[in-house]
Amino acid sequence: MIPVERQRKILTLLKNQEVVSISELVDLFNVSHMTIRRDIEKLEAIGKVSSVSGGVQLARNIHIELSHDIKITQFAAEKEQIGKLASSIIAPNMTIYLDAGTTTLEIAHQITQRNDLLIITNDFAISAYLMANSANDIYHTGGKIDRQNQSTVGSKVADFLLSMNIDIAFISTSSWNLKGLSTPNEDKVIVKHAIAKSSKTVCLVSDTSKYGKIAAFHALDMERIDTIITDSGLPESAFNELRDKGIDILTA
C-alpha cells in the first residue's frame, strides 16, 4: 500500500474512532512503527490530525475563541509556570511584546519588580495590571477593540507594531499544530504577521490544551516561531518534529 492510500485509510479510521494507537495502526497495515510515525507526521503537517500520547486523533476544530473571563480560569497552574519560565529569558533593557492572552498576563505578573523594560501590548488587562504594579515603560498598541478578549486587533495594531523594533515577542494562540498558529478571528491574522516581522525573536507561549486544535484562519507558519514555551503534555512525536524544524522548546 502506498503512503497516500495508507494515510487516507488512517483518516477514515479516525472518523469512527476518537483515538487510534500507533500499535493498532502497525498491526492493521503490517508496517513498522517508523512508517506509521512518518504517516502521522505527514498528516499532522497539513493540519489533518494531531498526535497524542501513544497515538493519533483528528485535529479538533474550534469555531469561537473563549472570552478572557473564561480562559483565565483554565489551566491556571500550567500558565503560571509558563509565565515564570518565559520571564526568565528576558534580558536587561529589552523591548518586549506581550500578546493578548491569559498566559502572557502571567508573564506580566512575573516582571513587576523590574524597571528596565519597554513593554508593548494590545491587551487591556495586561496594560492595566502593569500600570498599577510596574515601573516599566508601557505602550498600548491601540486599534479595534475585541470586547470578548479585552484586547485590540486589526490593521491599526499591525501598523503600530511595524513601527517598533522588538527584542522578544511573546505570542499567544487559541490553536496550534505542526503547521502553525490559527485563529477563528480574521482580524488577528494581520497582527500575528506584524509581530513576526517586527521581532528579533518570536516565542509562542501556550499550554498544550491548545495543541492539535485548528481554526478557520491560518495566522502564522510554525517556521516563523523561534521558541515554544509550554507544559509537559506535548506528545513526544510533536516535540521531536518541532525540534527538527529548528525550534527551541522549553518545558515549564
PDB file of C-alpha atoms in Angstrom:
ATOM      1  CA  MET A   1       0.000   0.000   0.000  1.00  0.00           C
ATOM      2  CA  ILE A   2       1.423   3.379  -0.988  1.00  0.00           C
ATOM      3  CA  PRO A   3       1.725   6.089   1.727  1.00  0.00           C
ATOM      4  CA  VAL A   4      -1.084   8.292   0.339  1.00  0.00           C
ATOM      5  CA  GLU A   5      -3.550   5.411   0.394  1.00  0.00           C
ATOM      6  CA  ARG A   6      -2.487   4.372   3.893  1.00  0.00           C
ATOM      7  CA  GLN A   7      -2.856   7.958   5.148  1.00  0.00           C
ATOM      8  CA  ARG A   8      -6.331   8.162   3.605  1.00  0.00           C
ATOM      9  CA  LYS A   9      -7.321   4.982   5.444  1.00  0.00           C
ATOM     10  CA  ILE A  10      -5.958   6.387   8.716  1.00  0.00           C
ATOM     11  CA  LEU A  11      -8.214   9.442   8.313  1.00  0.00           C
ATOM     12  CA  THR A  12     -11.208   7.200   7.572  1.00  0.00           C
ATOM     13  CA  LEU A  13     -10.487   5.142  10.672  1.00  0.00           C
ATOM     14  CA  LEU A  14     -10.268   8.268  12.832  1.00  0.00           C
ATOM     15  CA  LYS A  15     -13.709   9.397  11.705  1.00  0.00           C
ATOM     16  CA  ASN A  16     -15.108   6.332  13.505  1.00  0.00           C
ATOM     17  CA  GLN A  17     -12.715   6.272  16.469  1.00  0.00           C
ATOM     18  CA  GLU A  18     -11.743   9.240  18.583  1.00  0.00           C
ATOM     19  CA  VAL A  19      -8.176   8.000  19.108  1.00  0.00           C
ATOM     20  CA  VAL A  20      -6.193   5.251  17.384  1.00  0.00           C
ATOM     21  CA  SER A  21      -2.985   3.892  18.891  1.00  0.00           C
ATOM     22  CA  ILE A  22       0.218   3.600  16.884  1.00  0.00           C
ATOM     23  CA  SER A  23       0.393  -0.102  17.773  1.00  0.00           C
ATOM     24  CA  GLU A  24      -3.093  -0.639  16.344  1.00  0.00           C
ATOM     25  CA  LEU A  25      -2.066   1.045  13.077  1.00  0.00           C
ATOM     26  CA  VAL A  26       1.146  -1.000  12.891  1.00  0.00           C
ATOM     27  CA  ASP A  27      -0.864  -4.236  13.190  1.00  0.00           C
ATOM     28  CA  LEU A  28      -3.584  -3.084  10.800  1.00  0.00           C
ATOM     29  CA  PHE A  29      -1.239  -2.115   7.973  1.00  0.00           C
ATOM     30  CA  ASN A  30       1.542  -4.598   8.792  1.00  0.00           C
ATOM     31  CA  VAL A  31       4.241  -1.918   8.640  1.00  0.00           C
ATOM     32  CA  SER A  32       6.853  -0.613  11.065  1.00  0.00           C
ATOM     33  CA  HIS A  33       6.343   1.922  13.845  1.00  0.00           C
ATOM     34  CA  MET A  34       8.604   4.305  11.919  1.00  0.00           C
ATOM     35  CA  THR A  35       6.405   4.067   8.818  1.00  0.00           C
ATOM     36  CA  ILE A  36       3.276   4.887  10.806  1.00  0.00           C
ATOM     37  CA  ARG A  37       5.029   7.771  12.554  1.00  0.00           C
ATOM     38  CA  ARG A  38       6.000   9.203   9.174  1.00  0.00           C
ATOM     39  CA  ASP A  39       2.373   8.913   8.028  1.00  0.00           C
ATOM     40  CA  ILE A  40       1.200  10.727  11.152  1.00  0.00           C
ATOM     41  CA  GLU A  41       3.825  13.442  10.753  1.00  0.00           C
ATOM     42  CA  LYS A  42       2.712  13.995   7.152  1.00  0.00           C
ATOM     43  CA  LEU A  43      -0.955  14.262   8.167  1.00  0.00           C
ATOM     44  CA  GLU A  44      -0.117  16.461  11.133  1.00  0.00           C
ATOM     45  CA  ALA A  45       1.976  18.812   8.992  1.00  0.00           C
ATOM     46  CA  ILE A  46      -1.087  19.569   6.847  1.00  0.00           C
ATOM     47  CA  GLY A  47      -3.347  20.020   9.855  1.00  0.00           C
ATOM     48  CA  LYS A  48      -5.441  16.866   9.469  1.00  0.00           C
ATOM     49  CA  VAL A  49      -4.520  15.087  12.707  1.00  0.00           C
ATOM     50  CA  SER A  50      -2.720  15.688  15.977  1.00  0.00           C
ATOM     51  CA  SER A  51      -0.504  13.370  17.996  1.00  0.00           C
ATOM     52  CA  VAL A  52      -1.498  12.223  21.443  1.00  0.00           C
ATOM     53  CA  SER A  53       0.457  10.031  23.829  1.00  0.00           C
ATOM     54  CA  GLY A  54       0.938   6.718  22.028  1.00  0.00           C
ATOM     55  CA  GLY A  55      -1.485   7.501  19.214  1.00  0.00           C
ATOM     56  CA  VAL A  56      -3.254   9.981  16.978  1.00  0.00           C
ATOM     57  CA  GLN A  57      -6.594  11.788  16.726  1.00  0.00           C
ATOM     58  CA  LEU A  58      -8.299  14.057  14.222  1.00  0.00           C
ATOM     59  CA  ALA A  59      -7.438  17.740  14.533  1.00  0.00           C
ATOM     60  CA  ARG A  60     -10.007  19.454  16.741  1.00  0.00           C
ATOM     61  CA  ASN A  61     -11.732  22.379  15.065  1.00  0.00           C
ATOM     62  CA  ILE A  62     -12.595  25.485  17.069  1.00  0.00           C
ATOM     63  CA  HIS A  63     -15.135  27.978  15.789  1.00  0.00           C
ATOM     64  CA  ILE A  64     -15.094  30.603  18.527  1.00  0.00           C
ATOM     65  CA  GLU A  65     -12.490  31.811  20.966  1.00  0.00           C
ATOM     66  CA  LEU A  66     -13.358  31.732  24.635  1.00  0.00           C
ATOM     67  CA  SER A  67     -13.632  35.044  26.459  1.00  0.00           C
ATOM     68  CA  HIS A  68     -10.873  36.401  28.696  1.00  0.00           C
ATOM     69  CA  ASP A  69     -13.007  35.754  31.794  1.00  0.00           C
ATOM     70  CA  ILE A  70     -13.378  32.056  30.941  1.00  0.00           C
ATOM     71  CA  LYS A  71      -9.790  31.491  29.793  1.00  0.00           C
ATOM     72  CA  ILE A  72      -8.305  32.944  32.954  1.00  0.00           C
ATOM     73  CA  THR A  73      -9.878  30.102  34.976  1.00  0.00           C
ATOM     74  CA  GLN A  74      -8.462  27.309  32.785  1.00  0.00           C
ATOM     75  CA  PHE A  75      -5.069  25.590  33.202  1.00  0.00           C
ATOM     76  CA  ALA A  76      -4.020  28.247  35.695  1.00  0.00           C
ATOM     77  CA  ALA A  77      -1.127  26.241  37.163  1.00  0.00           C
ATOM     78  CA  GLU A  78       0.356  25.498  33.753  1.00  0.00           C
ATOM     79  CA  LYS A  79       0.064  29.132  32.696  1.00  0.00           C
ATOM     80  CA  GLU A  80       1.758  30.331  35.866  1.00  0.00           C
ATOM     81  CA  GLN A  81       4.735  28.020  35.311  1.00  0.00           C
ATOM     82  CA  ILE A  82       4.984  29.034  31.652  1.00  0.00           C
ATOM     83  CA  GLY A  83       4.902  32.687  32.708  1.00  0.00           C
ATOM     84  CA  LYS A  84       7.727  32.164  35.191  1.00  0.00           C
ATOM     85  CA  LEU A  85       9.917  30.399  32.636  1.00  0.00           C
ATOM     86  CA  ALA A  86       9.195  32.993  29.951  1.00  0.00           C
ATOM     87  CA  SER A  87      10.115  35.870  32.260  1.00  0.00           C
ATOM     88  CA  SER A  88      13.464  34.228  32.998  1.00  0.00           C
ATOM     89  CA  ILE A  89      14.660  34.636  29.386  1.00  0.00           C
ATOM     90  CA  ILE A  90      14.043  38.399  29.297  1.00  0.00           C
ATOM     91  CA  ALA A  91      17.448  40.100  29.381  1.00  0.00           C
ATOM     92  CA  PRO A  92      18.055  43.603  30.841  1.00  0.00           C
ATOM     93  CA  ASN A  93      16.795  46.633  28.898  1.00  0.00           C
ATOM     94  CA  MET A  94      14.821  44.637  26.365  1.00  0.00           C
ATOM     95  CA  THR A  95      11.840  45.782  24.355  1.00  0.00           C
ATOM     96  CA  ILE A  96       9.248  43.029  24.621  1.00  0.00           C
ATOM     97  CA  TYR A  97       5.775  42.410  23.269  1.00  0.00           C
ATOM     98  CA  LEU A  98       3.074  40.677  25.307  1.00  0.00           C
ATOM     99  CA  ASP A  99       0.321  39.428  23.034  1.00  0.00           C
ATOM    100  CA  ALA A 100      -3.262  39.413  24.243  1.00  0.00           C
ATOM    101  CA  GLY A 101      -3.930  36.411  26.438  1.00  0.00           C
ATOM    102  CA  THR A 102      -4.063  34.958  29.918  1.00  0.00           C
ATOM    103  CA  THR A 103      -0.699  33.180  29.588  1.00  0.00           C
ATOM    104  CA  THR A 104       1.024  36.420  28.631  1.00  0.00           C
ATOM    105  CA  LEU A 105      -0.723  38.052  31.598  1.00  0.00           C
ATOM    106  CA  GLU A 106       1.201  35.572  33.761  1.00  0.00           C
ATOM    107  CA  ILE A 107       4.437  36.884  32.238  1.00  0.00           C
ATOM    108  CA  ALA A 108       3.351  40.388  33.257  1.00  0.00           C
ATOM    109  CA  HIS A 109       2.855  39.132  36.828  1.00  0.00           C
ATOM    110  CA  GLN A 110       6.481  37.959  36.896  1.00  0.00           C
ATOM    111  CA  ILE A 111       8.153  41.206  35.777  1.00  0.00           C
ATOM    112  CA  THR A 112       6.626  43.752  38.123  1.00  0.00           C
ATOM    113  CA  GLN A 113       9.855  44.109  40.149  1.00  0.00           C
ATOM    114  CA  ARG A 114      11.786  45.221  37.087  1.00  0.00           C
ATOM    115  CA  ASN A 115      12.068  48.784  35.816  1.00  0.00           C
ATOM    116  CA  ASP A 116      14.386  48.369  32.819  1.00  0.00           C
ATOM    117  CA  LEU A 117      11.953  47.097  30.185  1.00  0.00           C
ATOM    118  CA  LEU A 118       9.898  48.676  27.445  1.00  0.00           C
ATOM    119  CA  ILE A 119       6.712  46.617  27.220  1.00  0.00           C
ATOM    120  CA  ILE A 120       4.299  46.702  24.290  1.00  0.00           C
ATOM    121  CA  THR A 121       0.898  45.041  24.454  1.00  0.00           C
ATOM    122  CA  ASN A 122      -2.512  45.024  22.770  1.00  0.00           C
ATOM    123  CA  ASP A 123      -4.146  43.609  25.908  1.00  0.00           C
ATOM    124  CA  PHE A 124      -6.101  45.907  28.232  1.00  0.00           C
ATOM    125  CA  ALA A 125      -5.843  43.558  31.236  1.00  0.00           C
ATOM    126  CA  ILE A 126      -2.052  43.403  30.860  1.00  0.00           C
ATOM    127  CA  SER A 127      -1.635  47.145  30.440  1.00  0.00           C
ATOM    128  CA  ALA A 128      -3.924  47.877  33.415  1.00  0.00           C
ATOM    129  CA  TYR A 129      -2.030  45.417  35.614  1.00  0.00           C
ATOM    130  CA  LEU A 130       1.347  46.835  34.647  1.00  0.00           C
ATOM    131  CA  MET A 131       0.187  50.429  35.136  1.00  0.00           C
ATOM    132  CA  ALA A 132      -0.785  49.597  38.706  1.00  0.00           C
ATOM    133  CA  ASN A 133       2.141  47.347  39.603  1.00  0.00           C
ATOM    134  CA  SER A 134       5.169  48.115  37.435  1.00  0.00           C
ATOM    135  CA  ALA A 135       7.642  50.923  36.801  1.00  0.00           C
ATOM    136  CA  ASN A 136       8.497  49.650  33.306  1.00  0.00           C
ATOM    137  CA  ASP A 137       7.673  51.773  30.264  1.00  0.00           C
ATOM    138  CA  ILE A 138       4.401  50.605  28.712  1.00  0.00           C
ATOM    139  CA  TYR A 139       2.950  51.112  25.245  1.00  0.00           C
ATOM    140  CA  HIS A 140      -0.537  50.003  24.229  1.00  0.00           C
ATOM    141  CA  THR A 141      -0.985  49.446  20.514  1.00  0.00           C
ATOM    142  CA  GLY A 142      -4.462  50.940  20.219  1.00  0.00           C
ATOM    143  CA  GLY A 143      -6.723  49.623  17.449  1.00  0.00           C
ATOM    144  CA  LYS A 144     -10.111  47.989  17.062  1.00  0.00           C
ATOM    145  CA  ILE A 145     -11.455  46.676  20.376  1.00  0.00           C
ATOM    146  CA  ASP A 146     -12.212  42.983  20.807  1.00  0.00           C
ATOM    147  CA  ARG A 147     -14.553  43.090  23.813  1.00  0.00           C
ATOM    148  CA  GLN A 148     -14.563  39.335  24.475  1.00  0.00           C
ATOM    149  CA  ASN A 149     -10.792  39.145  24.771  1.00  0.00           C
ATOM    150  CA  GLN A 150     -10.263  42.616  26.276  1.00  0.00           C
ATOM    151  CA  SER A 151      -7.732  43.495  23.604  1.00  0.00           C
ATOM    152  CA  THR A 152      -7.295  45.212  20.253  1.00  0.00           C
ATOM    153  CA  VAL A 153      -6.958  43.685  16.786  1.00  0.00           C
ATOM    154  CA  GLY A 154      -6.753  44.651  13.131  1.00  0.00           C
ATOM    155  CA  SER A 155      -4.644  46.827  10.857  1.00  0.00           C
ATOM    156  CA  LYS A 156      -4.083  49.692  13.326  1.00  0.00           C
ATOM    157  CA  VAL A 157      -2.445  47.269  15.754  1.00  0.00           C
ATOM    158  CA  ALA A 158      -0.290  45.901  12.941  1.00  0.00           C
ATOM    159  CA  ASP A 159       0.758  49.402  11.856  1.00  0.00           C
ATOM    160  CA  PHE A 160       1.886  50.227  15.380  1.00  0.00           C
ATOM    161  CA  LEU A 161       3.856  47.009  15.729  1.00  0.00           C
ATOM    162  CA  LEU A 162       5.597  47.538  12.393  1.00  0.00           C
ATOM    163  CA  SER A 163       6.858  50.891  13.684  1.00  0.00           C
ATOM    164  CA  MET A 164       8.684  49.205  16.601  1.00  0.00           C
ATOM    165  CA  ASN A 165      11.855  47.134  16.968  1.00  0.00           C
ATOM    166  CA  ILE A 166      11.052  44.302  19.389  1.00  0.00           C
ATOM    167  CA  ASP A 167      13.645  42.054  21.019  1.00  0.00           C
ATOM    168  CA  ILE A 168      11.287  39.267  22.086  1.00  0.00           C
ATOM    169  CA  ALA A 169       7.611  38.871  21.242  1.00  0.00           C
ATOM    170  CA  PHE A 170       5.651  36.511  23.449  1.00  0.00           C
ATOM    171  CA  ILE A 171       2.680  35.483  21.379  1.00  0.00           C
ATOM    172  CA  SER A 172      -0.450  33.581  22.317  1.00  0.00           C
ATOM    173  CA  THR A 173      -2.897  31.483  20.331  1.00  0.00           C
ATOM    174  CA  SER A 174      -6.145  29.595  20.758  1.00  0.00           C
ATOM    175  CA  SER A 175      -4.977  26.756  18.487  1.00  0.00           C
ATOM    176  CA  TRP A 176      -1.711  25.430  17.067  1.00  0.00           C
ATOM    177  CA  ASN A 177      -0.186  22.372  15.457  1.00  0.00           C
ATOM    178  CA  LEU A 178       2.898  21.452  13.432  1.00  0.00           C
ATOM    179  CA  LYS A 179       1.675  23.633  10.569  1.00  0.00           C
ATOM    180  CA  GLY A 180       1.441  26.754  12.707  1.00  0.00           C
ATOM    181  CA  LEU A 181      -0.983  29.009  14.561  1.00  0.00           C
ATOM    182  CA  SER A 182      -4.628  29.530  13.649  1.00  0.00           C
ATOM    183  CA  THR A 183      -7.497  31.670  14.883  1.00  0.00           C
ATOM    184  CA  PRO A 184     -11.267  31.970  14.474  1.00  0.00           C
ATOM    185  CA  ASN A 185     -10.842  35.776  14.339  1.00  0.00           C
ATOM    186  CA  GLU A 186      -9.619  37.055  10.952  1.00  0.00           C
ATOM    187  CA  ASP A 187      -8.605  40.417  12.459  1.00  0.00           C
ATOM    188  CA  LYS A 188      -5.868  38.675  14.470  1.00  0.00           C
ATOM    189  CA  VAL A 189      -4.022  37.364  11.403  1.00  0.00           C
ATOM    190  CA  ILE A 190      -2.536  40.692  10.374  1.00  0.00           C
ATOM    191  CA  VAL A 191      -1.404  41.267  13.978  1.00  0.00           C
ATOM    192  CA  LYS A 192       0.478  37.937  14.119  1.00  0.00           C
ATOM    193  CA  HIS A 193       2.230  38.708  10.827  1.00  0.00           C
ATOM    194  CA  ALA A 194       3.266  42.150  12.060  1.00  0.00           C
ATOM    195  CA  ILE A 195       4.653  40.677  15.292  1.00  0.00           C
ATOM    196  CA  ALA A 196       6.783  38.218  13.332  1.00  0.00           C
ATOM    197  CA  LYS A 197       8.159  40.971  11.094  1.00  0.00           C
ATOM    198  CA  SER A 198       8.967  43.357  13.948  1.00  0.00           C
ATOM    199  CA  SER A 199      10.640  40.952  16.382  1.00  0.00           C
ATOM    200  CA  LYS A 200      14.130  39.511  16.596  1.00  0.00           C
ATOM    201  CA  THR A 201      12.773  36.511  18.489  1.00  0.00           C
ATOM    202  CA  VAL A 202       9.238  35.149  18.331  1.00  0.00           C
ATOM    203  CA  CYS A 203       8.263  32.987  21.311  1.00  0.00           C
ATOM    204  CA  LEU A 204       4.991  31.076  21.436  1.00  0.00           C
ATOM    205  CA  VAL A 205       3.699  30.678  24.997  1.00  0.00           C
ATOM    206  CA  SER A 206       0.883  28.156  25.219  1.00  0.00           C
ATOM    207  CA  ASP A 207      -0.280  25.265  27.363  1.00  0.00           C
ATOM    208  CA  THR A 208      -0.715  22.013  25.473  1.00  0.00           C
ATOM    209  CA  SER A 209      -4.516  22.025  25.733  1.00  0.00           C
ATOM    210  CA  LYS A 210      -4.396  24.230  22.627  1.00  0.00           C
ATOM    211  CA  TYR A 211      -2.102  21.902  20.703  1.00  0.00           C
ATOM    212  CA  GLY A 212      -3.802  19.866  17.962  1.00  0.00           C
ATOM    213  CA  LYS A 213      -6.649  22.350  17.569  1.00  0.00           C
ATOM    214  CA  ILE A 214      -7.270  24.238  14.331  1.00  0.00           C
ATOM    215  CA  ALA A 215      -9.401  27.278  13.486  1.00  0.00           C
ATOM    216  CA  ALA A 216     -10.607  28.759  10.202  1.00  0.00           C
ATOM    217  CA  PHE A 217      -7.845  31.319   9.655  1.00  0.00           C
ATOM    218  CA  HIS A 218      -4.178  30.335   9.398  1.00  0.00           C
ATOM    219  CA  ALA A 219      -2.362  33.011  11.398  1.00  0.00           C
ATOM    220  CA  LEU A 220       1.345  32.161  11.282  1.00  0.00           C
ATOM    221  CA  ASP A 221       3.570  29.413   9.900  1.00  0.00           C
ATOM    222  CA  MET A 222       5.417  27.376  12.511  1.00  0.00           C
ATOM    223  CA  GLU A 223       8.653  28.265  10.696  1.00  0.00           C
ATOM    224  CA  ARG A 224       8.207  31.853  11.932  1.00  0.00           C
ATOM    225  CA  ILE A 225       8.444  30.672  15.560  1.00  0.00           C
ATOM    226  CA  ASP A 226      11.879  30.614  17.220  1.00  0.00           C
ATOM    227  CA  THR A 227      10.956  29.272  20.661  1.00  0.00           C
ATOM    228  CA  ILE A 228       7.983  27.498  22.230  1.00  0.00           C
ATOM    229  CA  ILE A 229       7.397  27.578  25.978  1.00  0.00           C
ATOM    230  CA  THR A 230       4.788  25.040  27.009  1.00  0.00           C
ATOM    231  CA  ASP A 231       3.996  22.388  29.625  1.00  0.00           C
ATOM    232  CA  SER A 232       4.998  18.727  29.753  1.00  0.00           C
ATOM    233  CA  GLY A 233       1.920  17.489  27.887  1.00  0.00           C
ATOM    234  CA  LEU A 234       3.298  17.880  24.365  1.00  0.00           C
ATOM    235  CA  PRO A 235       3.393  14.479  22.588  1.00  0.00           C
ATOM    236  CA  GLU A 236       6.920  13.165  22.021  1.00  0.00           C
ATOM    237  CA  SER A 237       6.433  12.907  18.259  1.00  0.00           C
ATOM    238  CA  ALA A 238       5.359  16.552  18.056  1.00  0.00           C
ATOM    239  CA  PHE A 239       8.257  17.580  20.302  1.00  0.00           C
ATOM    240  CA  ASN A 240      10.736  15.834  18.009  1.00  0.00           C
ATOM    241  CA  GLU A 241       9.197  17.215  14.826  1.00  0.00           C
ATOM    242  CA  LEU A 242       9.307  20.772  16.159  1.00  0.00           C
ATOM    243  CA  ARG A 243      12.925  20.334  17.252  1.00  0.00           C
ATOM    244  CA  ASP A 244      13.721  19.068  13.743  1.00  0.00           C
ATOM    245  CA  LYS A 245      12.300  22.338  12.404  1.00  0.00           C
ATOM    246  CA  GLY A 246      14.948  24.197  14.459  1.00  0.00           C
ATOM    247  CA  ILE A 247      12.548  25.445  17.121  1.00  0.00           C
ATOM    248  CA  ASP A 248      13.757  25.635  20.719  1.00  0.00           C
ATOM    249  CA  ILE A 249      11.252  24.049  23.111  1.00  0.00           C
ATOM    250  CA  LEU A 250      11.281  24.962  26.780  1.00  0.00           C
ATOM    251  CA  THR A 251       9.097  22.907  29.118  1.00  0.00           C
ATOM    252  CA  ALA A 252       7.774  24.536  32.248  1.00  0.00           C
TER     253      ALA A 252
END
